[in-house]
Short mmCIF file of C-alpha atoms and ligand atoms in Angstrom, two decimals:
data_model
loop_
_atom_site.label_atom_id
_atom_site.label_comp_id
_atom_site.label_asym_id
_atom_site.label_seq_id
_atom_site.Cartn_x
_atom_site.Cartn_y
_atom_site.Cartn_z
CA ARG A 1 -15.02 -6.74 22.89
CA PRO A 2 -14.39 -7.10 19.18
CA ARG A 3 -11.82 -9.71 18.23
CA VAL A 4 -8.55 -8.72 16.56
CA LEU A 5 -5.77 -10.88 15.15
CA SER A 6 -2.57 -10.06 13.35
CA GLY A 7 0.73 -11.72 12.53
CA ILE A 8 4.32 -10.89 11.69
CA GLN A 9 7.02 -13.01 10.08
CA PRO A 10 10.23 -13.75 11.99
CA THR A 11 12.31 -13.35 8.84
CA ALA A 12 14.90 -10.85 10.09
CA ASP A 13 16.87 -10.13 13.22
CA SER A 14 14.92 -6.91 13.69
CA PHE A 15 11.59 -5.41 12.77
CA HIS A 16 11.81 -2.11 10.89
CA VAL A 17 10.01 1.14 11.44
CA GLY A 18 7.58 0.27 8.60
CA ASN A 19 6.42 -2.82 10.51
CA TYR A 20 6.04 -0.70 13.61
CA LEU A 21 4.11 2.21 12.12
CA GLY A 22 2.15 0.15 9.58
CA ALA A 23 1.03 -2.50 12.04
CA LEU A 24 2.62 -3.00 15.46
CA LYS A 25 1.74 0.41 16.85
CA GLN A 26 -1.92 -0.43 16.14
CA TRP A 27 -1.46 -3.87 17.74
CA VAL A 28 -0.40 -2.22 20.97
CA ALA A 29 -3.22 0.35 20.92
CA MET A 30 -5.92 -2.22 20.13
CA GLN A 31 -5.15 -4.24 23.25
CA GLU A 32 -7.11 -1.62 25.17
CA THR A 33 -10.30 -1.97 23.17
CA HIS A 34 -10.17 -5.44 21.61
CA ASP A 35 -9.82 -9.08 22.49
CA ALA A 36 -6.43 -9.41 20.82
CA PHE A 37 -4.52 -12.35 19.35
CA TYR A 38 -1.03 -11.69 18.01
CA THR A 39 1.17 -14.29 16.41
CA VAL A 40 4.74 -14.72 15.20
CA VAL A 41 4.19 -16.64 11.97
CA ASP A 42 7.09 -19.08 11.83
CA LEU A 43 5.20 -21.40 9.44
CA HIS A 44 5.10 -18.55 6.93
CA ALA A 45 8.82 -17.93 7.46
CA ILE A 46 9.79 -21.32 6.01
CA THR A 47 8.11 -20.57 2.66
CA VAL A 48 11.56 -19.28 1.73
CA GLU A 49 14.84 -20.89 2.69
CA ILE A 50 15.84 -20.08 6.27
CA ASP A 51 18.50 -21.58 8.51
CA PRO A 52 16.96 -23.43 11.51
CA ALA A 53 19.14 -21.71 14.10
CA ALA A 54 18.33 -18.35 12.55
CA LEU A 55 14.61 -19.13 12.59
CA ARG A 56 14.72 -20.13 16.27
CA HIS A 57 16.59 -16.94 17.17
CA ARG A 58 14.37 -14.71 15.05
CA THR A 59 11.18 -16.20 16.48
CA ARG A 60 12.37 -15.38 20.01
CA VAL A 61 13.68 -11.95 19.11
CA SER A 62 10.39 -11.19 17.34
CA ALA A 63 8.43 -12.11 20.44
CA ALA A 64 10.85 -10.06 22.58
CA GLN A 65 10.32 -7.02 20.36
CA LEU A 66 6.54 -7.37 20.59
CA LEU A 67 6.73 -7.53 24.38
CA ALA A 68 9.16 -4.60 24.51
CA LEU A 69 6.87 -2.54 22.27
CA GLY A 70 4.08 -3.03 24.79
CA ILE A 71 2.19 -6.19 23.92
CA ASP A 72 1.08 -7.36 27.34
CA PRO A 73 0.53 -11.13 27.59
CA ARG A 74 -1.92 -10.61 30.45
CA ARG A 75 -4.20 -8.62 28.18
CA SER A 76 -3.49 -10.13 24.75
CA THR A 77 -2.81 -13.64 23.58
CA LEU A 78 0.73 -13.70 22.15
CA PHE A 79 1.80 -16.95 20.51
CA VAL A 80 3.91 -18.69 17.90
CA GLN A 81 1.92 -19.97 14.92
CA SER A 82 3.49 -23.47 14.70
CA GLN A 83 2.42 -24.17 18.30
CA VAL A 84 -1.24 -24.06 17.29
CA PRO A 85 -1.79 -26.96 14.84
CA ALA A 86 -5.30 -25.78 13.90
CA HIS A 87 -3.74 -23.15 11.61
CA THR A 88 -2.25 -25.75 9.24
CA GLN A 89 -5.29 -28.00 9.56
CA LEU A 90 -7.66 -25.21 8.62
CA SER A 91 -5.41 -23.96 5.85
CA TRP A 92 -5.73 -27.32 4.05
CA VAL A 93 -9.50 -27.03 4.02
CA LEU A 94 -9.29 -23.42 2.77
CA GLU A 95 -6.81 -24.41 0.04
CA CYS A 96 -9.40 -26.88 -1.20
CA HIS A 97 -11.86 -24.00 -1.52
CA THR A 98 -9.47 -21.66 -3.34
CA GLY A 99 -9.25 -21.55 -7.12
CA PHE A 100 -5.84 -22.13 -8.65
CA GLY A 101 -6.27 -18.98 -10.74
CA GLU A 102 -7.44 -17.04 -7.72
CA ALA A 103 -4.27 -17.95 -5.80
CA SER A 104 -2.14 -17.25 -8.88
CA ARG A 105 -3.36 -13.66 -8.90
CA MET A 106 -1.82 -12.81 -5.52
CA THR A 107 0.67 -10.05 -6.33
CA GLN A 108 2.99 -10.83 -3.42
CA PHE A 109 3.36 -14.40 -4.70
CA LYS A 110 3.91 -13.17 -8.24
CA ASP A 111 6.61 -10.71 -7.11
CA LYS A 112 8.42 -13.14 -4.83
CA SER A 113 8.32 -16.07 -7.25
CA ALA A 114 9.41 -13.85 -10.15
CA ARG A 115 12.44 -12.80 -8.11
CA SER A 116 13.62 -16.33 -7.32
CA GLY A 117 12.25 -18.13 -10.42
CA ALA A 118 9.46 -20.72 -10.58
CA ASP A 119 11.75 -23.71 -9.97
CA ARG A 120 13.23 -22.21 -6.84
CA SER A 121 9.91 -21.02 -5.39
CA SER A 122 8.27 -23.43 -2.95
CA VAL A 123 4.66 -24.57 -3.15
CA GLY A 124 4.41 -23.10 0.36
CA LEU A 125 5.01 -19.65 -1.11
CA PHE A 126 1.98 -20.29 -3.33
CA THR A 127 -0.29 -21.50 -0.52
CA TYR A 128 0.95 -18.78 1.87
CA PRO A 129 -2.22 -16.62 1.57
CA MET A 130 -4.53 -19.50 2.50
CA LEU A 131 -2.47 -20.16 5.64
CA MET A 132 -2.79 -16.48 6.44
CA ALA A 133 -6.56 -16.74 5.90
CA ALA A 134 -6.58 -19.68 8.32
CA ASP A 135 -4.69 -17.59 10.92
CA ILE A 136 -7.43 -14.99 10.74
CA LEU A 137 -10.55 -17.12 10.31
CA ALA A 138 -9.67 -19.59 13.07
CA TYR A 139 -10.26 -16.81 15.63
CA GLN A 140 -13.55 -15.38 14.27
CA THR A 141 -11.56 -12.18 13.80
CA GLN A 142 -13.37 -8.91 13.18
CA GLN A 143 -10.41 -6.61 12.53
CA VAL A 144 -6.92 -7.22 11.19
CA PRO A 145 -4.39 -4.40 11.69
CA VAL A 146 -1.89 -4.55 8.81
CA GLY A 147 -0.05 -2.37 6.29
CA GLU A 148 -1.23 -1.72 2.75
CA ASP A 149 0.81 -4.61 1.30
CA GLN A 150 -1.51 -7.11 3.01
CA ARG A 151 -4.77 -5.70 1.61
CA GLN A 152 -5.05 -8.23 -1.21
CA HIS A 153 -4.50 -11.15 1.20
CA LEU A 154 -7.27 -9.75 3.39
CA GLU A 155 -9.58 -9.53 0.38
CA LEU A 156 -8.89 -13.22 -0.38
CA THR A 157 -9.57 -14.07 3.27
CA ARG A 158 -12.92 -12.30 3.11
CA ASN A 159 -13.83 -14.09 -0.11
CA LEU A 160 -12.96 -17.47 1.38
CA ALA A 161 -15.02 -16.77 4.51
CA GLN A 162 -18.03 -15.68 2.46
CA ARG A 163 -17.72 -18.63 0.09
CA PHE A 164 -17.48 -21.12 2.94
CA ASN A 165 -20.40 -19.54 4.80
CA ALA A 166 -22.56 -19.55 1.66
CA ARG A 167 -21.87 -23.21 0.99
CA TYR A 168 -22.00 -24.71 4.51
CA GLY A 169 -23.90 -22.17 6.60
CA ARG A 170 -22.48 -19.50 8.87
CA THR A 171 -19.06 -20.67 10.08
CA PHE A 172 -16.67 -17.73 9.89
CA GLN A 173 -16.80 -14.11 10.90
CA VAL A 174 -15.93 -12.07 7.77
CA PRO A 175 -12.95 -9.92 8.84
CA GLU A 176 -12.20 -6.29 7.97
CA PRO A 177 -8.72 -4.95 7.29
CA TYR A 178 -7.67 -2.19 9.69
CA ILE A 179 -5.26 -0.04 7.71
CA LEU A 180 -4.38 3.50 8.80
CA ALA A 181 -4.01 5.76 5.78
CA GLU A 182 -1.09 7.86 7.13
CA THR A 183 1.17 4.90 7.88
CA ALA A 184 -0.16 2.18 5.56
CA LYS A 185 3.00 2.31 3.47
CA ILE A 186 6.33 3.50 4.80
CA TYR A 187 8.97 3.95 2.12
CA ASP A 188 12.59 2.93 1.79
CA LEU A 189 15.03 5.66 2.86
CA THR A 190 17.39 5.18 -0.08
CA GLU A 191 14.69 4.52 -2.64
CA PRO A 192 11.57 6.50 -1.71
CA ALA A 193 9.48 4.95 -4.49
CA ALA A 194 9.80 1.48 -2.92
CA LYS A 195 8.16 0.08 0.20
CA MET A 196 10.50 -0.26 3.19
CA SER A 197 11.09 -4.00 3.49
CA LYS A 198 13.20 -6.50 5.37
CA SER A 199 15.00 -7.35 2.16
CA SER A 200 16.25 -3.81 1.54
CA PRO A 201 18.83 -3.50 4.33
CA GLY A 202 20.28 -0.10 3.39
CA GLY A 203 16.92 1.63 3.23
CA ALA A 204 15.11 -0.03 6.12
CA LEU A 205 15.30 1.58 9.53
CA ASP A 206 15.65 -1.39 11.90
CA LEU A 207 14.46 -1.04 15.48
CA LEU A 208 17.38 -3.09 16.80
CA ALA A 209 20.15 -1.68 14.61
CA PRO A 210 23.00 0.16 16.35
CA VAL A 211 21.72 3.71 16.88
CA LYS A 212 24.74 5.23 15.15
CA GLN A 213 23.95 3.30 12.00
CA SER A 214 20.32 4.44 12.01
CA VAL A 215 21.32 8.06 12.53
CA LYS A 216 23.64 7.77 9.54
CA GLN A 217 20.86 6.21 7.45
CA ILE A 218 18.47 9.01 8.36
CA LYS A 219 21.04 11.71 7.59
CA SER A 220 21.76 10.22 4.17
CA ALA A 221 18.10 9.52 3.30
CA VAL A 222 17.27 10.41 -0.29
CA THR A 223 15.24 13.63 -0.63
CA ASP A 224 15.11 15.93 -3.67
CA THR A 225 16.89 18.96 -5.11
CA GLU A 226 14.44 21.55 -3.75
CA ARG A 227 14.76 23.08 -0.33
CA GLU A 228 11.17 23.29 0.81
CA ILE A 229 9.86 21.01 3.56
CA ARG A 230 6.37 20.18 2.43
CA TYR A 231 4.25 17.03 2.33
CA ASP A 232 3.77 16.05 -1.32
CA GLU A 233 3.85 12.32 -1.90
CA GLU A 234 3.90 12.60 -5.65
CA HIS A 235 6.65 15.18 -6.16
CA LYS A 236 8.54 14.86 -2.87
CA PRO A 237 8.28 11.21 -1.81
CA GLY A 238 11.49 11.19 0.24
CA VAL A 239 10.68 14.32 2.25
CA SER A 240 7.06 13.21 2.69
CA ASN A 241 8.21 9.88 4.10
CA LEU A 242 10.53 11.63 6.58
CA LEU A 243 7.63 13.89 7.60
CA THR A 244 5.39 10.87 8.16
CA LEU A 245 8.02 9.17 10.31
CA LEU A 246 8.65 12.28 12.39
CA SER A 247 4.94 13.04 12.68
CA VAL A 248 3.97 9.64 14.05
CA LEU A 249 7.05 9.12 16.22
CA SER A 250 6.75 12.56 17.81
CA GLY A 251 2.95 12.80 17.88
CA THR A 252 2.97 16.08 15.91
CA SER A 253 0.67 16.64 12.95
CA ILE A 254 2.19 17.09 9.50
CA PRO A 255 0.83 20.66 9.05
CA ASP A 256 2.41 21.57 12.40
CA LEU A 257 5.72 20.16 11.22
CA GLU A 258 5.46 22.04 7.92
CA ASN A 259 4.96 25.27 9.86
CA ARG A 260 7.77 24.56 12.25
CA TYR A 261 10.18 23.82 9.39
CA ALA A 262 9.21 26.78 7.20
CA GLY A 263 12.49 28.32 5.99
CA LYS A 264 14.58 25.51 7.45
CA GLY A 265 16.52 22.83 5.57
CA TYR A 266 16.36 19.09 5.15
CA GLY A 267 19.29 18.72 7.55
CA ASP A 268 17.18 20.16 10.38
CA LEU A 269 14.33 17.78 9.65
CA LYS A 270 16.68 14.79 9.52
CA GLY A 271 18.40 15.90 12.72
CA GLU A 272 15.15 15.95 14.65
CA LEU A 273 14.01 12.63 13.21
CA ALA A 274 17.36 11.08 14.20
CA GLU A 275 16.85 12.35 17.75
CA VAL A 276 13.26 11.18 18.06
CA PHE A 277 14.12 7.78 16.59
CA THR A 278 17.07 7.40 18.97
CA ASP A 279 14.87 8.24 21.95
CA PHE A 280 12.35 5.66 20.80
CA VAL A 281 14.71 2.74 20.16
CA THR A 282 17.19 3.17 23.02
CA PRO A 283 14.92 1.91 25.84
CA LEU A 284 13.35 -0.59 23.44
CA GLN A 285 16.73 -2.16 22.65
CA GLN A 286 17.56 -2.35 26.32
CA ARG A 287 14.28 -4.13 27.09
CA VAL A 288 14.72 -6.58 24.20
CA GLY A 289 18.20 -7.37 25.53
CA GLU A 290 16.79 -8.15 28.97
CA LEU A 291 14.06 -10.38 27.55
CA MET A 292 16.58 -12.26 25.39
CA ASP A 293 18.70 -12.91 28.46
CA ASP A 294 15.99 -15.23 29.73
CA PRO A 295 14.86 -17.35 26.77
CA ALA A 296 13.22 -19.93 29.06
CA GLU A 297 10.85 -17.29 30.42
CA LEU A 298 10.15 -16.04 26.91
CA ASP A 299 9.34 -19.58 25.77
CA ARG A 300 7.07 -20.01 28.79
CA VAL A 301 5.08 -16.87 27.97
CA LEU A 302 4.70 -18.05 24.38
CA ALA A 303 3.64 -21.56 25.39
CA GLU A 304 1.00 -20.07 27.66
CA GLY A 305 -0.26 -17.92 24.79
CA ALA A 306 -0.39 -20.96 22.50
CA GLY A 307 -2.50 -22.79 25.07
CA LYS A 308 -5.05 -19.97 25.08
CA ALA A 309 -4.98 -19.67 21.30
CA ARG A 310 -5.53 -23.40 20.81
CA GLN A 311 -8.80 -23.33 22.71
CA VAL A 312 -10.27 -20.73 20.37
CA ALA A 313 -8.81 -22.08 17.13
CA ASP A 314 -9.72 -25.70 17.92
CA ALA A 315 -13.38 -24.76 18.38
CA THR A 316 -13.50 -23.20 14.90
CA LEU A 317 -11.65 -26.16 13.41
CA ALA A 318 -14.08 -28.67 14.95
CA ASP A 319 -17.00 -26.78 13.41
CA VAL A 320 -15.26 -26.65 10.02
CA TYR A 321 -14.37 -30.35 10.05
CA ASP A 322 -17.96 -31.22 10.90
CA LYS A 323 -19.38 -28.94 8.21
CA VAL A 324 -17.26 -30.41 5.42
CA GLY A 325 -18.25 -33.93 6.48
CA PHE A 326 -15.27 -35.33 8.37
CA LEU A 327 -16.14 -37.94 11.03
CA ALA A 328 -15.71 -36.80 14.64
CA ALA A 329 -12.56 -38.28 16.19
CA GLY A 330 -14.48 -38.91 19.41
P1 LIG B 401 5.19 -9.02 7.42
O1 LIG B 401 5.87 -9.88 8.41
O2 LIG B 401 5.83 -8.83 6.09
O3 LIG B 401 4.96 -7.58 8.02
C1 LIG B 401 4.35 -7.37 9.29
C2 LIG B 401 3.42 -6.17 9.24
O4 LIG B 401 4.15 -4.99 8.85
C3 LIG B 401 3.48 -4.35 7.76
N1 LIG B 401 4.48 -3.67 6.92
C4 LIG B 401 4.43 -2.38 6.57
N2 LIG B 401 3.56 -1.40 6.86
C5 LIG B 401 3.81 -0.17 6.36
N3 LIG B 401 4.89 0.11 5.61
C6 LIG B 401 5.80 -0.83 5.28
N4 LIG B 401 6.87 -0.53 4.54
C7 LIG B 401 5.58 -2.15 5.78
N5 LIG B 401 6.27 -3.32 5.67
C8 LIG B 401 5.58 -4.23 6.36
C9 LIG B 401 2.76 -5.47 7.03
O5 LIG B 401 1.70 -4.99 6.24
C10 LIG B 401 2.31 -6.34 8.18
O6 LIG B 401 1.10 -5.86 8.72
N6 LIG B 401 1.59 -12.01 5.61
C11 LIG B 401 1.97 -11.15 6.73
C12 LIG B 401 2.01 -11.88 8.06
C13 LIG B 401 0.77 -12.59 8.46
C14 LIG B 401 -0.46 -12.02 8.90
C15 LIG B 401 -1.30 -13.10 9.23
C16 LIG B 401 -0.88 -10.70 9.06
C17 LIG B 401 0.60 -13.95 8.51
N7 LIG B 401 -0.63 -14.25 8.97
C18 LIG B 401 -2.60 -12.89 9.69
C19 LIG B 401 -2.20 -10.49 9.54
C20 LIG B 401 -3.02 -11.58 9.83
C21 LIG B 401 3.36 -10.60 6.48
O7 LIG B 401 4.14 -11.16 5.74
O8 LIG B 401 3.68 -9.52 7.23
#
């Protein structure tokens, strides 16, 4: 079975529908066909300031959401990044093989550091992509299911793997991004030109938000002044985004939806999306609540996952340490 790995940051109290459609839905599906490793990347979460109690809560609630969405710890390895030390150990070695200019070109770093200013941005924010590369390369990963915003980080990861292999002999599998065109970029509901993100609360549709609030958000989603329900990303980004959401959540193709909504208004489209979204999140929220009621069991599942992950990651790390010339610890 081909190996897959992906990660998600525990930086909010809830994942949003962009995380789900861009990545997590594929995580769940790939369990059937792949040897899957999925990780809650708490080390990445501290690249920006985060309260310790919030981080602890968000790490657990992230894991609970993954389980509730269908990640099955008997079939996949689900773990918390900081519990597998090989990630940080490998990331140091990769950092030493990354050019300063190369890392400076990462657009996510440039955006985030521009927003908070150079003096308030941590060095961890700068080295973030090399830690992500370590997450992936430690597992000899073949495919990485992510949204479009991670493509550049995947390209860096591939470059690092190829560079290392060329210099020291074959060490890493060179991974491929797995990005589904239809859902690679889900847009903000209030600002359809922008990506839906955890930092845009009004426009992000959170899986764990009170259903009433989400329904309200859907009903007030920005569209356009026409009436026609038609998929046209360039001229009708808001309506196209709603069509994408409804299409994937209901399993109906976009042309079918366009036919069904011929002659109908935006209110009808929003009404159905609100219903489908409600039906999706209601049982999910209930399951997350149950899982959060037993944090000890949640921690146990994660510790077990970390144990399995360590075995794989440690083997890669040992090979890397040997190749660069470190003495064996015995
Ligand atoms: P993160 O936590 O920001 O997001 C998790 C996943 O959700 C996808 N995503 C989206 N997809 C479509 N539309 C959107 N609006 C949208 N917003 C987010 C992201 O592309 C991602 O797949 N650096 C990563 C975490 C990471 C990682 C890894 C991923 C760390 N190590 C190793 C893969 C492999 C991140 O910040 O994702």
